Amino acid sequence: MKIANGVLYIGADALEQDLFEGQYILPEGMAYNSYLVKGEKTAIMDTADEAVAAKWKANLKDALEGRQPDFLVAHHMEPDHAALIAETLQEYPGCTLVTSAPALKMLGQFFPGIDPKVQVIKEGDTLDLGGGKTLRFFAAPLVHWPEVMVSFLEEDGILFSADAFGKFGALGKCGFWGDEDGDWACEARRYYFNICGKYGVQVQKLLGKLSGLDIKVIAPLHGPILRENLSYYLNLYNIWSSYGVETEGVFVAYGSMHGGTAEAALKIADILKAQGCPKVATSDLSRDDMAEAVEDAFRYGKLILAAPTYDGGLFTPVHNFIHVLQAKGWTKRRVGLIENGSWAPQAGRIMKDMFSQMKDVEVIDPVVTIKSRMNEADIPALESLASTIIE
Ligand code: FEO
C-alpha cells in the first residue's frame, strides 16, 4: 500500500492474536505497522511482531522490488516492532541498523551475540536517503519506552510516530486510513491510557516538539494511517496527555458479590441521570474489560466507585482497579465512594487510603455505607453524593 511516492506500507495484521502485551484483549486483532522509504537509498522503518513474521517478510521483499535495503530504522526496541531485527539483518547483510543509543543497549538483551553495522542517531539528526527523502529524528523517551525515537520525512511531511497515535485493532477490521475508521477514538483511547497513560508529561513534551512541523500524514506503528483532519487526533492526544476531561459526566464502577453493591451503584447512576448529569457510564469490574474501565476513568472527570468489604479488606476486583489506576498515573479527578459490609465495613477506608496516595485526586466525604442491601433509608445519602459530585 502506497502512503506517498516512495513510501510504502509493509506491515501486517495479526487477526487471531487474543492479547496485546499479554494482557489487553484484542476483539479485532492487532496491526503491526512498518514502512519502506525508497529514495536513492532505502530505509525499512521498523520490523514487526513475530506473529506476523512471514507476512511482513513477504511484504518487504515485494516492496523492495529486487533492491537491497540500506538502512533498518528501529524507532523502538519493544518486540512487537523489533522482533525481526536479527533475521532482517541476517537476510540483508549490507543493511545498517539506525537506532538510538539507549535502544542499542537493549539490542543485545533481545538478540544475544548480535553485532550489526550501526548508525546511532539522536535528537535532531538527519538521515538523507537521497532522491528527496530526508528523515529527521526526535527523541520520544517514555512514549512509551525510554529509547523511543520518532522521525519526520521532511519532503513528504510524514511523521513516523512509533506507538503514539496507535490503537488496538487490525487494519483489515478498522480501515487502513484513519478517515475510514468510524470510531478511531474508542480503541485509540483504550490503547493510549493503558499503554501510555502514565507518561502524559513525556507525551506533552513530544507534542511540543512536533508542534512546529508541517505534518501531513501520521504513520504510527499500530492502527490506521492518519492523513485528514489531523487536528482532531492531535487535540485528543493533548487532552489525554494533560489528564484533561474529554467527556463531561460521571463514571460509576462497581464490584459486587451478591448484587447488593451493584444495586446501589446502578441506583446512583439513575439518580445522576435524573439530576441532569450529561453522561453516565457504568462498569461491573468483575465482568467488564479492566482496560476499558481504566479508559473510562480517564475519559470522565468524575468517578463513583462502589465496593463490598471482603475478607476484612477490599473486594479484589475493585482493589485491582484502583491499583491499575495508580500504576497508570490517574490524576486530576474527583471520586465518590460507596462501601458495603454486612458486619464490619472496611472497603471505604481502604479505598480512601489508596486514592490518598494519588496526586490531585479529591475524595468526597462522606463515604456512603450500605449494610448488606440498599434500602429506602440509603437513598438520601446516594442523592447527596450524586449532587455533590456533579456540582
Ligand atoms: Fe507497540 Fe511500545 O510497542
XYZ file of C-alpha atoms and ligand atoms in Angstrom:
394
model
C 0.000 0.000 0.000
C 1.368 3.378 -1.024
C 1.481 6.116 1.615
C 3.231 8.608 -0.670
C 5.597 8.427 -3.624
C 8.419 6.151 -2.486
C 6.789 5.396 0.875
C 5.130 2.008 1.173
C 3.237 0.221 3.919
C 4.753 -3.202 4.610
C 3.080 -4.009 7.953
C 0.619 -6.797 8.620
C -2.452 -7.687 10.661
C -2.430 -10.299 13.416
C -6.110 -11.176 13.186
C -6.009 -14.155 15.529
C -3.982 -12.574 18.302
C -6.008 -12.584 21.534
C -3.908 -10.376 23.826
C -1.615 -7.379 23.408
C 1.313 -7.190 25.807
C -0.042 -10.406 27.285
C -2.959 -8.628 28.957
C -5.101 -6.361 26.754
C -7.861 -8.163 24.885
C -7.922 -7.744 21.116
C -11.507 -8.220 19.891
C -10.451 -7.168 16.386
C -6.832 -8.350 16.274
C -3.843 -6.029 16.035
C -1.946 -4.208 13.317
C 1.847 -4.190 13.339
C 2.723 -1.347 11.018
C 6.002 -0.987 9.208
C 7.074 1.069 6.219
C 9.666 1.193 3.474
C 11.055 4.546 2.329
C 12.700 4.481 -1.067
C 14.993 7.285 -2.116
C 18.341 6.734 -3.788
C 18.845 4.577 -0.735
C 16.149 2.583 1.054
C 15.160 2.512 4.704
C 12.938 -0.028 6.450
C 11.008 1.772 9.161
C 10.832 -0.812 11.987
C 10.202 -4.514 11.656
C 7.121 -6.165 13.218
C 5.842 -8.656 15.732
C 6.833 -12.325 15.494
C 3.130 -13.122 14.994
C 3.216 -11.573 11.507
C 6.790 -12.513 10.557
C 6.050 -14.446 7.358
C 3.641 -11.836 6.001
C 5.964 -8.950 6.905
C 8.971 -10.546 5.234
C 6.954 -11.180 2.086
C 5.678 -7.587 2.081
C 9.217 -6.274 2.493
C 10.525 -8.396 -0.353
C 7.725 -7.275 -2.664
C 8.209 -3.624 -1.762
C 11.964 -3.781 -2.317
C 11.416 -4.950 -5.920
C 14.827 -6.535 -6.030
C 16.691 -3.729 -4.285
C 18.678 -4.238 -1.104
C 17.710 -2.207 1.959
C 20.431 0.222 3.032
C 19.040 1.055 6.471
C 16.813 -0.518 9.080
C 15.475 2.234 11.316
C 14.460 0.879 14.740
C 12.452 3.611 16.445
C 11.504 1.344 19.345
C 13.106 -1.826 20.699
C 9.939 -3.431 22.095
C 9.477 -6.865 20.493
C 6.173 -6.008 18.825
C 8.244 -3.906 16.397
C 11.779 -5.156 16.832
C 11.308 -8.932 16.908
C 12.579 -9.385 13.371
C 15.687 -7.177 13.528
C 18.212 -10.026 13.750
C 16.604 -12.048 10.962
C 16.370 -8.977 8.732
C 19.994 -8.004 9.209
C 20.997 -11.579 8.529
C 18.903 -11.677 5.363
C 20.256 -8.309 4.176
C 23.859 -8.109 5.457
C 24.526 -4.778 3.757
C 21.851 -3.088 5.863
C 22.866 -0.640 8.606
C 20.804 -0.533 11.785
C 19.801 3.043 12.634
C 18.729 3.464 16.231
C 19.204 5.437 19.443
C 21.992 4.828 21.982
C 19.522 3.600 24.654
C 17.994 1.205 22.106
C 21.435 -0.109 21.250
C 21.948 -1.022 24.902
C 18.822 -3.191 24.754
C 19.653 -4.788 21.416
C 21.979 -7.445 22.821
C 19.484 -8.284 25.563
C 16.928 -9.266 22.950
C 19.426 -10.692 20.462
C 22.428 -12.090 22.335
C 25.610 -12.001 20.275
C 24.234 -9.654 17.597
C 26.893 -7.332 16.164
C 25.390 -5.344 13.295
C 26.601 -2.287 11.414
C 25.045 0.539 13.408
C 24.429 4.231 12.958
C 23.460 5.776 16.281
C 21.023 8.668 15.990
C 19.936 11.300 18.469
C 17.553 14.248 18.643
C 17.879 16.494 15.603
C 19.965 14.104 13.487
C 19.005 13.575 9.886
C 19.361 10.647 7.538
C 19.451 11.712 3.887
C 18.387 8.836 1.658
C 18.794 10.924 -1.480
C 16.080 11.403 -4.068
C 14.266 13.903 -1.824
C 13.836 11.651 1.196
C 15.292 13.080 4.391
C 14.431 11.683 7.804
C 14.773 13.934 10.841
C 14.781 12.253 14.244
C 13.211 13.343 17.504
C 13.693 11.665 20.868
C 10.430 10.485 22.438
C 11.608 8.982 25.721
C 8.919 7.051 27.577
C 6.433 7.174 24.757
C 6.389 4.518 25.806
C 9.855 3.048 26.462
C 12.955 5.140 27.222
C 14.765 4.524 23.929
C 11.971 5.611 21.577
C 12.614 7.966 18.677
C 10.124 9.242 16.129
C 11.089 10.518 12.704
C 9.767 13.010 10.217
C 10.141 12.533 6.481
C 10.643 16.181 5.693
C 9.833 16.387 1.996
C 6.574 14.394 2.353
C 5.502 15.642 5.776
C 5.129 12.111 7.130
C 5.565 11.581 10.847
C 6.618 8.062 11.795
C 5.198 8.333 15.287
C 6.145 4.956 16.832
C 3.487 3.919 19.386
C 1.971 7.407 19.569
C -1.367 7.698 17.739
C -1.701 3.921 17.685
C -4.772 1.898 18.518
C -5.899 -1.667 19.024
C -7.409 -3.469 16.047
C -6.289 -4.902 12.723
C -6.382 -2.559 9.725
C -8.466 -5.134 7.875
C -11.145 -4.532 10.531
C -10.952 -0.818 11.266
C -9.711 0.548 7.938
C -6.298 1.377 6.537
C -6.724 5.154 6.667
C -7.930 6.985 9.752
C -10.846 8.528 7.855
C -12.164 5.024 7.103
C -12.247 4.245 10.812
C -15.654 5.235 12.111
C -14.706 5.116 15.764
C -10.962 5.694 15.946
C -11.088 7.254 19.415
C -12.727 4.273 21.120
C -9.875 1.790 20.775
C -7.207 4.508 20.471
C -8.250 5.769 23.904
C -8.168 2.293 25.455
C -4.738 1.806 23.886
C -3.429 5.225 24.950
C -4.391 5.115 28.611
C -3.345 1.536 29.162
C -0.065 1.790 27.271
C 0.970 5.440 27.665
C -1.349 6.759 30.396
C 1.431 7.053 32.937
C 3.580 9.097 30.576
C 1.451 12.181 29.997
C 4.323 14.554 30.739
C 6.508 12.845 28.151
C 3.711 12.800 25.577
C 3.184 16.531 26.163
C 6.905 17.113 25.548
C 6.716 15.186 22.301
C 3.638 17.126 21.166
C 5.550 20.327 21.903
C 8.478 19.209 19.735
C 6.161 18.268 16.887
C 4.110 21.448 17.004
C 6.384 23.297 14.588
C 6.303 20.617 11.915
C 4.087 20.707 8.865
C 2.688 17.206 9.376
C 0.580 15.876 6.523
C 0.446 12.194 7.488
C 0.885 10.388 10.798
C 2.169 6.858 10.288
C 2.021 5.040 13.637
C 3.234 1.551 14.484
C -0.324 0.395 15.232
C -3.689 1.358 13.824
C -4.771 3.338 10.780
C -2.583 5.848 8.972
C -3.879 9.342 9.687
C -3.954 11.832 6.838
C -7.001 14.070 7.202
C -8.250 16.300 9.977
C -5.033 15.751 11.942
C -6.041 18.420 14.449
C -8.741 16.010 15.711
C -6.171 13.389 16.694
C -3.649 15.932 17.979
C -6.331 17.606 20.091
C -7.371 14.303 21.665
C -3.740 13.477 22.413
C -3.351 16.873 24.029
C -6.403 16.289 26.273
C -5.377 12.744 27.156
C -1.741 13.532 27.912
C -2.612 16.572 30.027
C -5.157 14.476 32.003
C -7.926 16.790 30.904
C -11.587 15.813 30.857
C -12.590 14.545 27.430
C -16.277 13.974 28.227
C -18.280 15.736 30.924
C -20.010 13.135 33.064
C -19.556 10.519 35.769
C -18.150 7.024 35.509
C -19.798 4.637 38.001
C -17.724 1.490 38.561
C -18.553 -1.260 40.977
C -17.739 -4.705 42.218
C -20.488 -6.821 43.720
C -20.585 -10.279 45.337
C -24.316 -10.922 45.599
C -25.841 -7.979 43.767
C -26.351 -5.614 46.710
C -23.479 -3.278 45.842
C -24.390 -3.373 42.155
C -27.928 -2.319 43.060
C -26.635 0.718 44.928
C -24.218 1.621 42.117
C -26.899 1.386 39.436
C -29.255 3.395 41.650
C -26.787 6.257 41.917
C -26.287 6.058 38.135
C -30.061 6.607 37.763
C -30.001 9.421 40.304
C -27.150 11.128 38.419
C -29.152 10.964 35.182
C -32.233 12.295 36.941
C -30.166 15.154 38.317
C -29.109 16.132 34.795
C -25.615 14.650 34.610
C -24.714 14.923 30.894
C -23.295 11.407 30.617
C -23.222 8.433 32.994
C -21.172 5.335 32.149
C -21.134 2.185 34.255
C -18.878 -0.831 34.587
C -19.069 -4.094 36.504
C -15.431 -4.551 37.464
C -15.892 -8.302 37.959
C -17.081 -8.844 34.398
C -16.138 -5.962 32.135
C -12.775 -5.412 30.498
C -10.452 -3.797 33.049
C -8.637 -1.835 30.325
C -11.965 -0.357 29.213
C -12.776 0.640 32.798
C -9.366 2.313 33.111
C -10.044 4.159 29.859
C -13.389 5.436 31.159
C -11.852 6.516 34.450
C -9.541 8.801 32.453
C -12.206 9.865 29.983
C -14.562 11.367 32.552
C -13.603 13.844 35.223
C -15.565 12.119 37.969
C -15.699 8.592 39.310
C -18.073 6.900 41.725
C -16.713 3.617 42.971
C -18.792 1.077 44.900
C -17.280 -1.952 46.616
C -18.054 -4.622 49.193
C -15.834 -5.422 52.098
C -14.194 -8.813 51.581
C -12.034 -10.857 53.978
C -11.859 -7.800 56.191
C -10.428 -5.832 53.255
C -11.488 -4.575 49.849
C -13.236 -6.699 47.216
C -10.442 -7.891 44.930
C -11.719 -6.656 41.518
C -12.120 -3.136 42.933
C -8.725 -3.325 44.642
C -7.168 -4.341 41.323
C -8.897 -1.490 39.519
C -7.588 1.145 41.925
C -4.150 -0.432 41.763
C -4.140 -0.108 37.946
C -5.356 3.493 38.139
C -2.476 4.281 40.466
C 0.007 2.473 38.201
C -1.256 4.478 35.212
C -0.853 7.822 36.958
C -4.560 8.612 37.278
C -4.865 12.217 38.432
C -6.892 15.456 38.427
C -10.145 13.674 39.255
C -12.956 13.648 41.877
C -14.101 10.414 43.466
C -17.204 9.466 45.408
C -17.235 6.179 47.324
C -19.905 3.673 48.282
C -18.959 0.804 50.555
C -20.903 -2.272 51.550
C -20.353 -4.520 54.574
C -22.661 -6.828 56.490
C -20.897 -6.645 59.851
C -17.683 -4.533 59.733
C -17.459 -2.356 56.598
C -13.829 -1.629 55.671
C -13.988 -1.015 51.923
C -14.455 2.771 52.196
C -11.460 3.275 54.483
C -9.209 1.193 52.218
C -10.379 2.901 49.035
C -9.785 6.311 50.642
C -6.285 5.274 51.672
C -5.482 4.090 48.162
C -6.789 7.251 46.495
C -4.967 9.442 49.024
C -1.710 8.164 47.550
C -2.578 9.591 44.134
C -1.775 13.128 43.073
C -4.644 15.612 42.697
C -7.409 13.123 43.436
C -10.173 14.528 45.630
C -12.253 12.024 47.603
C -15.696 13.349 48.518
C -16.791 12.986 52.127
C -18.692 11.218 53.493
C -18.368 7.693 52.127
C -21.856 6.215 51.678
C -22.193 2.992 53.681
C -24.647 0.251 52.696
C -25.297 -2.590 55.110
C -25.844 -5.792 53.066
C -28.612 -4.406 50.835
C -29.551 -0.887 49.854
C -32.854 0.245 51.362
C -35.017 3.354 51.212
C -33.138 4.957 54.093
C -29.947 4.916 51.964
C -31.433 6.956 49.099
C -30.860 10.444 50.592
C -27.155 9.675 51.087
C -26.882 8.493 47.467
C -28.715 11.591 46.259
C -26.406 13.779 48.272
C -23.284 12.086 46.868
C -24.662 12.404 43.335
C -25.400 16.114 43.681
C -22.055 16.796 45.331
C -20.007 15.080 42.621
C -21.731 16.890 39.757
C -21.978 20.281 41.402
Fe 3.908 -1.087 20.106
Fe 5.697 0.016 22.808
O 5.279 -1.102 21.383
